[in-house]
Rosetta silent file (secondary structure, phi, psi, omega in degrees, C-alpha in Angstrom):
SEQUENCE: MLARMGKRLIWRSASGLPQSFREISLRGVRLRVPYSLTHDYIAKDFEPETVAVLCRLLRAGDRVVDVGATIGAITCLAASRVGPAGEVWAIEPDPANIAFLGSNIALNELPRVRVVPAAAGASTGTVELYQGGTGVTSSLVRQSGLDSVRVPLVTLDSLRIETPVDLIKIDVEGAELAVLEGARETIRRSPQITLVVEWNPAKLLAGGLDPLSLPAWLEGAGFEFAMLDGGRGDIDAATGGHP
SCORE:     score description
SCORE:     0.000 S_00000001
   1 L     0.000  161.757  178.924   66.693  136.473  128.713 S_00000001
   2 E  -126.088  123.377  176.570   70.320  135.412  128.474 S_00000001
   3 E   -95.967  127.936 -178.916   71.386  131.774  128.873 S_00000001
   4 E  -152.161  129.936  175.569   74.930  131.365  130.156 S_00000001
   5 L    52.617   38.773  174.758   76.789  128.498  131.851 S_00000001
   6 L    78.160    4.742 -179.995   73.599  126.568  132.390 S_00000001
   7 E  -119.283  152.406  178.391   71.872  129.378  134.278 S_00000001
   8 E  -102.900  131.654  172.654   69.120  131.729  133.214 S_00000001
   9 E  -108.597  122.838 -177.171   69.379  135.461  133.750 S_00000001
  10 L   -94.041  125.168 -179.438   66.027  137.174  133.516 S_00000001
  11 L   -99.655  125.845 -176.980   66.050  140.644  132.017 S_00000001
  12 E  -103.413  158.411  174.565   63.331  142.990  133.203 S_00000001
  13 L  -112.809  149.816  178.869   61.942  146.136  131.647 S_00000001
  14 L  -141.785  143.617  179.050   61.076  149.306  133.510 S_00000001
  15 L   -61.516  132.984  176.678   59.286  152.467  132.536 S_00000001
  16 L    93.191  -12.537  178.155   61.712  155.298  131.823 S_00000001
  17 L  -100.455  141.776 -171.448   64.771  153.135  131.221 S_00000001
  18 L   -76.577  -11.068  177.352   66.087  152.815  127.660 S_00000001
  19 L  -157.141  167.833 -179.490   66.665  149.039  127.735 S_00000001
  20 L   -65.800  159.166 -174.401   66.008  145.907  129.777 S_00000001
  21 E  -145.156  164.979  168.973   68.099  145.339  132.879 S_00000001
  22 E  -125.363  140.282  179.934   69.082  142.892  135.564 S_00000001
  23 E   -92.259  129.506  178.741   69.470  143.898  139.190 S_00000001
  24 E  -127.983  174.223  176.285   72.718  142.904  140.920 S_00000001
  25 E  -119.794  134.340  177.053   74.478  143.679  144.197 S_00000001
  26 E  -129.901  106.057 -179.292   77.918  145.285  144.444 S_00000001
  27 L    51.524   40.933  177.565   79.334  145.578  147.968 S_00000001
  28 L    87.004   -3.405  177.649   75.819  145.986  149.322 S_00000001
  29 E   -96.698  134.666  177.833   74.749  148.475  146.635 S_00000001
  30 E   -88.832  134.970 -178.656   71.867  147.519  144.336 S_00000001
  31 E  -132.625  131.729  168.350   72.428  148.218  140.640 S_00000001
  32 E   -88.988  112.960 -174.587   70.157  147.984  137.637 S_00000001
  33 E  -104.701  121.343  179.484   72.542  146.869  134.891 S_00000001
  34 E   -67.161  154.725 -177.944   71.438  147.300  131.260 S_00000001
  35 H   -54.129  -37.425 -176.460   71.631  144.345  128.913 S_00000001
  36 H   -65.718  -16.868 -177.764   74.424  146.006  126.898 S_00000001
  37 H  -105.242   22.350  179.500   76.736  145.949  129.952 S_00000001
  38 H   -50.599  -48.404 -175.261   76.436  142.224  130.644 S_00000001
  39 H   -64.551  -43.924 -173.012   80.152  141.637  130.166 S_00000001
  40 H   -71.877  -30.036 -172.850   81.344  144.544  132.327 S_00000001
  41 H  -115.473  -24.442 -172.299   79.111  143.946  135.342 S_00000001
  42 H  -115.498  -43.629 -178.121   77.803  140.375  135.265 S_00000001
  43 H   -75.042  -16.430  176.994   80.143  138.129  133.269 S_00000001
  44 L  -146.854  167.820  176.197   83.141  139.405  135.249 S_00000001
  45 L   -66.662  142.438  179.563   83.878  141.339  138.429 S_00000001
  46 L   -85.833  110.085  174.255   83.376  145.069  138.053 S_00000001
  47 L    36.959   62.881 -172.629   86.711  146.906  138.480 S_00000001
  48 H   -61.246  -36.632 -179.294   87.695  144.945  141.610 S_00000001
  49 H   -65.645  -46.370 -179.673   90.919  146.893  142.307 S_00000001
  50 H   -63.992  -45.215 -179.758   89.199  150.274  142.126 S_00000001
  51 H   -59.547  -45.429 -177.933   86.227  149.118  144.193 S_00000001
  52 H   -64.079  -41.626 -179.632   88.474  147.658  146.912 S_00000001
  53 H   -68.286  -41.590  178.224   90.611  150.784  147.171 S_00000001
  54 H   -62.168  -40.604  178.625   87.621  153.114  147.300 S_00000001
  55 H   -63.219  -32.393  179.076   86.077  151.023  150.062 S_00000001
  56 H   -77.086  -34.972 -173.371   89.334  151.318  151.993 S_00000001
  57 H   -84.553  -38.373 -169.186   89.822  155.051  151.458 S_00000001
  58 L   -77.811  141.106 -179.097   86.346  156.547  151.829 S_00000001
  59 L  -129.538  161.225  176.896   85.010  157.594  155.203 S_00000001
  60 L   -56.390  133.892  178.316   81.757  159.023  156.524 S_00000001
  61 L    91.538   -5.533 -179.409   81.474  162.689  155.672 S_00000001
  62 L   -68.995  155.934  176.211   83.848  162.615  152.680 S_00000001
  63 E  -111.780  124.567 -170.854   83.195  164.660  149.553 S_00000001
  64 E  -128.194  142.214  173.649   83.608  162.688  146.290 S_00000001
  65 E  -121.788  123.968 -179.432   83.432  163.562  142.584 S_00000001
  66 E  -109.366  103.014 -177.518   82.795  160.734  140.097 S_00000001
  67 E   -98.380  117.407 -170.343   83.701  161.884  136.574 S_00000001
  68 L    87.592   56.044 -171.197   82.432  159.399  134.006 S_00000001
  69 L   -75.306  -16.312 -174.619   79.822  157.947  136.316 S_00000001
  70 L    45.930 -121.146 -175.398   78.156  155.746  133.620 S_00000001
  71 L   -90.742    0.467  171.091   75.282  153.876  135.358 S_00000001
  72 L   103.044   15.714 -179.418   76.395  154.810  138.867 S_00000001
  73 H   -60.412  -52.537 -179.663   78.284  151.851  140.310 S_00000001
  74 H   -70.574  -39.262  177.653   81.075  153.966  141.807 S_00000001
  75 H   -55.697  -51.533 -176.950   78.706  156.850  142.545 S_00000001
  76 H   -68.519  -39.162  177.785   76.353  154.650  144.582 S_00000001
  77 H   -62.449  -46.112  179.404   79.174  152.785  146.286 S_00000001
  78 H   -62.242  -44.335 -179.109   80.850  156.063  147.278 S_00000001
  79 H   -62.525  -35.760  178.650   77.570  157.542  148.499 S_00000001
  80 H   -69.294  -27.412 -179.863   76.915  154.483  150.647 S_00000001
  81 H   -81.770  -39.475 -175.080   80.378  154.877  152.215 S_00000001
  82 H   -82.808  -20.074  173.889   80.297  158.625  152.898 S_00000001
  83 L    69.655 -172.860 -175.174   76.748  158.534  154.270 S_00000001
  84 L   -66.599  -18.443  178.121   74.351  161.434  154.878 S_00000001
  85 L   -84.314  -13.831 -179.740   77.145  163.670  156.182 S_00000001
  86 L   -97.818 -171.947 -179.206   79.090  163.310  152.916 S_00000001
  87 E  -153.643  141.754  178.057   78.394  164.334  149.355 S_00000001
  88 E  -128.930  131.324  172.227   78.901  162.806  145.908 S_00000001
  89 E  -105.584  128.700 -179.431   78.871  164.600  142.556 S_00000001
  90 E  -114.465  116.336 -177.724   78.224  162.339  139.540 S_00000001
  91 E  -106.747  118.537 -176.761   79.314  163.704  136.143 S_00000001
  92 L  -152.087  125.985 -177.048   77.957  161.774  133.139 S_00000001
  93 L   -96.062  -22.114 -171.793   77.140  162.951  129.574 S_00000001
  94 L   -76.036  121.279 -174.873   75.640  159.867  127.879 S_00000001
  95 H   -56.441  -41.059 -179.855   71.805  160.112  127.890 S_00000001
  96 H   -66.216  -41.261  177.185   71.231  156.349  128.229 S_00000001
  97 H   -63.220  -40.083 -178.618   73.694  156.122  131.109 S_00000001
  98 H   -59.396  -38.245  178.834   72.089  159.117  132.823 S_00000001
  99 H   -61.657  -45.683  178.929   68.741  157.303  132.891 S_00000001
 100 H   -71.401  -35.455  177.044   70.267  154.284  134.654 S_00000001
 101 H   -58.096  -49.907  179.042   72.377  156.524  136.904 S_00000001
 102 H   -63.374  -38.828  179.238   69.286  158.301  138.196 S_00000001
 103 H   -63.666  -41.875 -177.952   67.427  155.009  138.583 S_00000001
 104 H   -71.854  -34.507  175.265   70.249  153.456  140.621 S_00000001
 105 H   -63.626  -44.507  178.979   70.582  156.487  142.881 S_00000001
 106 H   -66.189  -39.775 -179.336   66.837  156.340  143.583 S_00000001
 107 H   -58.266  -36.218 -178.097   66.929  152.554  144.047 S_00000001
 108 L   -95.747    3.407  176.935   69.490  152.952  146.838 S_00000001
 109 L    52.255   60.605 -176.307   67.765  156.009  148.351 S_00000001
 110 L  -111.810   92.020 -173.836   70.881  158.190  148.221 S_00000001
 111 L   -75.602  -19.299 -174.199   69.804  161.820  148.728 S_00000001
 112 L   -96.328   37.534  176.609   73.297  163.342  148.928 S_00000001
 113 E  -118.566  129.267  177.488   74.182  162.692  145.274 S_00000001
 114 E  -111.606  122.126 -179.715   74.156  165.481  142.708 S_00000001
 115 E   -95.500  129.533  174.776   73.984  164.434  139.056 S_00000001
 116 E  -112.895  106.774 -177.576   75.530  166.697  136.412 S_00000001
 117 L   -80.685   74.706 -174.548   74.311  165.572  132.952 S_00000001
 118 L  -159.756  165.212  169.445   77.360  166.828  131.077 S_00000001
 119 E   -88.708  151.885  175.258   80.871  165.970  129.986 S_00000001
 120 E  -106.723  142.531 -179.147   83.787  167.348  132.005 S_00000001
 121 L  -159.737 -155.075 -176.368   86.770  168.948  130.333 S_00000001
 122 L   -93.707   -5.803 -179.074   89.137  171.908  130.259 S_00000001
 123 L  -148.345  176.183  178.673   86.526  174.475  129.178 S_00000001
 124 L  -112.259  157.189  179.996   82.777  175.078  129.182 S_00000001
 125 E   145.444 -131.679  172.014   80.313  175.010  126.294 S_00000001
 126 E  -133.083  161.349 -175.956   79.135  172.030  124.255 S_00000001
 127 E  -153.973  157.872  178.201   81.035  169.129  122.765 S_00000001
 128 E   -85.572  126.499  175.957   80.535  166.064  120.570 S_00000001
 129 E  -106.109  121.312  179.159   80.222  162.779  122.482 S_00000001
 130 E   -90.402  119.835 -168.925   81.015  159.663  120.433 S_00000001
 131 L   -92.743  112.234  175.338   78.781  156.890  121.717 S_00000001
 132 L   -69.250  162.310 -174.390   80.324  153.456  122.140 S_00000001
 133 L   -61.355  -30.140 -177.034   78.124  150.420  121.668 S_00000001
 134 L  -101.174  -15.694 -174.487   77.794  149.714  125.396 S_00000001
 135 L    95.622  -28.496  177.154   77.846  153.227  126.820 S_00000001
 136 L   -69.189  -32.710 -174.679   80.949  152.448  128.880 S_00000001
 137 L   -98.772   12.065  173.922   83.208  153.424  125.976 S_00000001
 138 L   -59.827  140.834 -170.035   81.492  156.691  125.022 S_00000001
 139 E  -152.716  154.478  171.756   84.214  159.294  124.616 S_00000001
 140 L   -80.704  -12.691  177.506   85.031  162.851  123.598 S_00000001
 141 L   -74.762  125.525 -177.418   87.860  161.407  121.491 S_00000001
 142 L   -57.064  130.724  179.667   86.732  161.327  117.864 S_00000001
 143 L  -134.214  118.497 -178.413   85.973  157.758  116.728 S_00000001
 144 L   -67.077  146.192  176.771   85.052  156.963  113.146 S_00000001
 145 L    84.157   -1.731 -179.828   81.965  154.847  112.528 S_00000001
 146 L  -106.931  146.045  172.369   80.268  155.789  115.814 S_00000001
 147 L   -67.627  156.649  177.700   77.169  157.875  116.305 S_00000001
 148 E  -137.708  160.452  179.129   77.635  161.105  118.206 S_00000001
 149 E  -141.361  144.262  178.581   75.493  163.501  120.180 S_00000001
 150 E   -82.678  128.079 -176.777   76.086  167.100  121.254 S_00000001
 151 E  -131.407  158.543  175.026   76.276  167.408  125.043 S_00000001
 152 E   -64.217  149.853  177.500   77.010  170.175  127.564 S_00000001
 153 E  -124.136  128.600  179.690   80.645  170.614  128.597 S_00000001
 154 E  -128.470  163.401  165.575   81.658  171.813  132.058 S_00000001
 155 L  -105.625  154.329  175.910   84.812  172.106  134.100 S_00000001
 156 L   -62.822  -36.195  178.658   84.903  170.840  137.651 S_00000001
 157 H   -62.658  -35.884 -178.191   86.005  174.316  138.710 S_00000001
 158 H   -68.853  -20.452  179.938   82.910  175.849  137.059 S_00000001
 159 H   -77.030  -14.510  178.350   80.632  173.655  139.206 S_00000001
 160 L    53.723   48.246  176.407   81.894  175.413  142.338 S_00000001
 161 L   -66.008  134.563  179.619   81.899  172.211  144.349 S_00000001
 162 L   -60.313  129.085 -179.476   82.379  172.941  148.014 S_00000001
 163 L  -107.566  159.192    5.844   85.992  172.236  148.910 S_00000001
 164 L   -78.024  148.872  172.600   87.991  170.499  150.170 S_00000001
 165 L   -94.872  137.924 -177.447   87.202  167.460  148.040 S_00000001
 166 L   -87.992  -35.358 -176.332   88.486  164.162  149.408 S_00000001
 167 E  -152.878  135.559  170.604   88.502  162.053  146.240 S_00000001
 168 E  -121.188  125.503  172.593   87.994  162.480  142.501 S_00000001
 169 E  -105.297  128.826 -177.576   87.603  159.434  140.273 S_00000001
 170 E  -127.180  119.313  176.080   88.097  160.096  136.542 S_00000001
 171 L  -142.566   92.209 -171.836   87.350  157.520  133.835 S_00000001
 172 L  -131.931   30.875  168.913   86.516  159.285  130.578 S_00000001
 173 L    53.252   52.028  173.084   88.117  157.185  127.837 S_00000001
 174 L   101.725   -7.407  179.959   91.120  159.339  126.971 S_00000001
 175 L  -102.757   17.970 -175.553   89.884  162.783  128.057 S_00000001
 176 H   -60.769  -39.154 -177.304   91.291  162.532  131.593 S_00000001
 177 H   -63.430  -40.056  178.045   93.942  165.192  131.036 S_00000001
 178 H   -63.821  -39.251  178.079   91.313  167.757  129.985 S_00000001
 179 H   -61.002  -44.686  179.773   89.287  166.998  133.125 S_00000001
 180 H   -63.075  -40.561  178.718   92.355  167.615  135.288 S_00000001
 181 H   -61.295  -35.891  179.740   93.079  170.897  133.506 S_00000001
 182 L   -84.117    5.333 -178.173   89.554  172.042  134.302 S_00000001
 183 L  -122.467   15.394 -174.626   89.904  171.066  137.954 S_00000001
 184 H   -57.968  -43.341 -177.836   93.096  172.920  138.901 S_00000001
 185 H   -70.866  -39.800  177.001   91.398  175.267  141.377 S_00000001
 186 H   -60.078  -43.612  179.256   89.324  172.477  142.947 S_00000001
 187 H   -66.823  -42.157 -178.727   92.491  170.433  143.411 S_00000001
 188 H   -59.924  -35.319 -177.454   94.445  173.421  144.743 S_00000001
 189 L   -87.830    7.979 -178.756   91.811  173.994  147.409 S_00000001
 190 L  -128.912   76.177 -170.132   91.836  170.308  148.447 S_00000001
 191 L   -64.271  -20.708 -179.722   95.318  169.656  149.887 S_00000001
 192 L  -106.475   20.366 -174.022   94.574  166.086  151.012 S_00000001
 193 L   -68.134  146.695  170.219   92.791  165.009  147.831 S_00000001
 194 E  -112.990  135.389  175.551   93.209  161.569  146.281 S_00000001
 195 E  -109.679  132.086  171.466   92.811  161.085  142.522 S_00000001
 196 E  -116.243  103.857 -168.457   91.806  157.748  141.007 S_00000001
 197 E  -123.372  129.383  174.296   92.421  158.256  137.287 S_00000001
 198 L   -70.558  134.989  174.581   92.240  155.795  134.407 S_00000001
 199 L  -114.389  106.563 -176.225   95.423  155.787  132.326 S_00000001
 200 L  -120.276   89.839 -176.279   94.602  154.493  128.844 S_00000001
 201 H   -54.948  -38.376 -178.829   97.621  155.051  126.552 S_00000001
 202 H   -63.837  -41.475  179.383   95.758  153.876  123.435 S_00000001
 203 H   -69.112  -37.239  176.948   92.957  156.386  123.972 S_00000001
 204 H   -62.494  -43.607  176.749   95.444  159.179  124.662 S_00000001
 205 H   -60.732  -42.129 -179.973   97.218  158.369  121.395 S_00000001
 206 H   -62.384  -28.093  178.251   93.892  158.348  119.553 S_00000001
 207 L   -90.802    9.071  177.933   93.279  161.845  120.875 S_00000001
 208 L    79.376   21.002 -178.450   96.666  163.053  119.636 S_00000001
 209 L  -111.299  150.675  172.118   98.319  163.076  123.059 S_00000001
 210 L   -67.045  128.122  179.346  101.550  161.574  124.322 S_00000001
 211 L   -56.839  -24.919 -179.993  100.584  158.599  126.555 S_00000001
 212 L   -84.350   -1.929 -177.856  103.038  159.898  129.163 S_00000001
 213 H   -65.388  -31.004 -179.190  101.288  163.268  129.322 S_00000001
 214 H   -70.504  -55.017  176.377   98.921  162.054  132.047 S_00000001
 215 H   -61.390  -31.318  177.860  101.517  160.827  134.561 S_00000001
 216 H   -64.782  -39.645  178.368  103.635  163.882  133.683 S_00000001
 217 H   -62.267  -46.933 -178.828  100.717  166.176  134.580 S_00000001
 218 H   -61.203  -42.671  178.808  100.217  164.445  137.921 S_00000001
 219 H   -65.070  -42.299  179.650  103.906  164.652  138.753 S_00000001
 220 H   -65.370  -27.604  178.774  104.012  168.321  137.742 S_00000001
 221 L   -83.904   -0.006  176.204  101.023  169.043  139.990 S_00000001
 222 L    91.309   16.637  179.881  102.899  167.613  142.971 S_00000001
 223 L   -90.216  142.074  160.633  101.194  164.246  143.234 S_00000001
 224 L   -87.260  144.238 -178.127  102.774  160.999  144.224 S_00000001
 225 L  -145.940  161.014 -179.796  101.166  158.216  142.241 S_00000001
 226 L  -152.379  167.399 -176.036  101.079  154.474  141.816 S_00000001
 227 L   -98.583  137.853  168.905   99.328  151.854  139.710 S_00000001
 228 E   -87.096  121.441  177.410   96.312  149.813  140.708 S_00000001
 229 L  -163.586  179.448  171.772   96.819  146.307  139.365 S_00000001
 230 L    77.936    2.867  177.957   97.150  142.612  140.052 S_00000001
 231 L    68.731   17.767 -175.965   93.628  142.112  141.369 S_00000001
 232 L   -92.330  -10.465 -173.838   94.820  142.795  144.901 S_00000001
 233 L    64.771   33.491 -176.690   92.644  145.800  145.631 S_00000001
 234 L  -141.848  174.623  175.828   95.834  147.565  146.628 S_00000001
 235 E  -126.403  160.130 -173.093   98.373  149.954  145.199 S_00000001
 236 L   -75.480  -28.625 -177.740  102.101  149.666  144.838 S_00000001
 237 L  -143.621 -118.511 -176.847  103.030  152.828  146.715 S_00000001
 238 L   -75.795  156.693  178.366  101.175  156.010  147.666 S_00000001
 239 L   -89.850   -5.341 -179.249   97.432  156.401  147.231 S_00000001
 240 L   120.526 -169.453 -178.892   97.720  159.913  145.917 S_00000001
 241 L    91.158  160.109  179.794   97.364  163.342  147.410 S_00000001
 242 L   -73.729  145.483 -179.974   99.841  166.158  147.623 S_00000001
 243 L   -66.979    0.000    0.000  103.149  165.382  149.338 S_00000001
């Protein structure tokens, strides 16, 4: 158990899951949150700007790709919004996260979710995944002092996802540019697509990339873009998509 602010949080164990968890609710979605992610999901709001924008953008029947799905918060939220007529692809390479991802999809009875247990990038094959202490920070960017595991590597184009895709969310700790490179055909065939992409300059630098390479790629691909910030659940200008 974890004692915090005078309240007790009871951590449960379940067969098949790699660590104890607590069940929470996020916009009506039930999530089993592992103990290691206490700070990200329980001690603070989980990505409130991203959650609010996704809830505003997604409609029944939409097709969504969640790259860096971790334990499935965005995956399950998106699936609940697009309903049985829509479809969600969840891309996640970390084995511990995959266990919770599958558990949370089953918990919410979401049949139109396809899990791809792999990393996404600019090519196919296998790749080294450096595992952060919580699982949220696992990354393809080399990090000294961290354990690593060899995982499958796919491109979004190689998955042959039925197009058009309405929204792709990418949060892969500095490997976002590689994911975009491997999704050029998927994006080309989805003229009204919206991208929700994490921009982490420090991680890009750690991977030997110019921090401005990500916004430059988006601009070169014909996207209008804006920043999610300020806790407003809004964006400063356009939501994305081709002009």
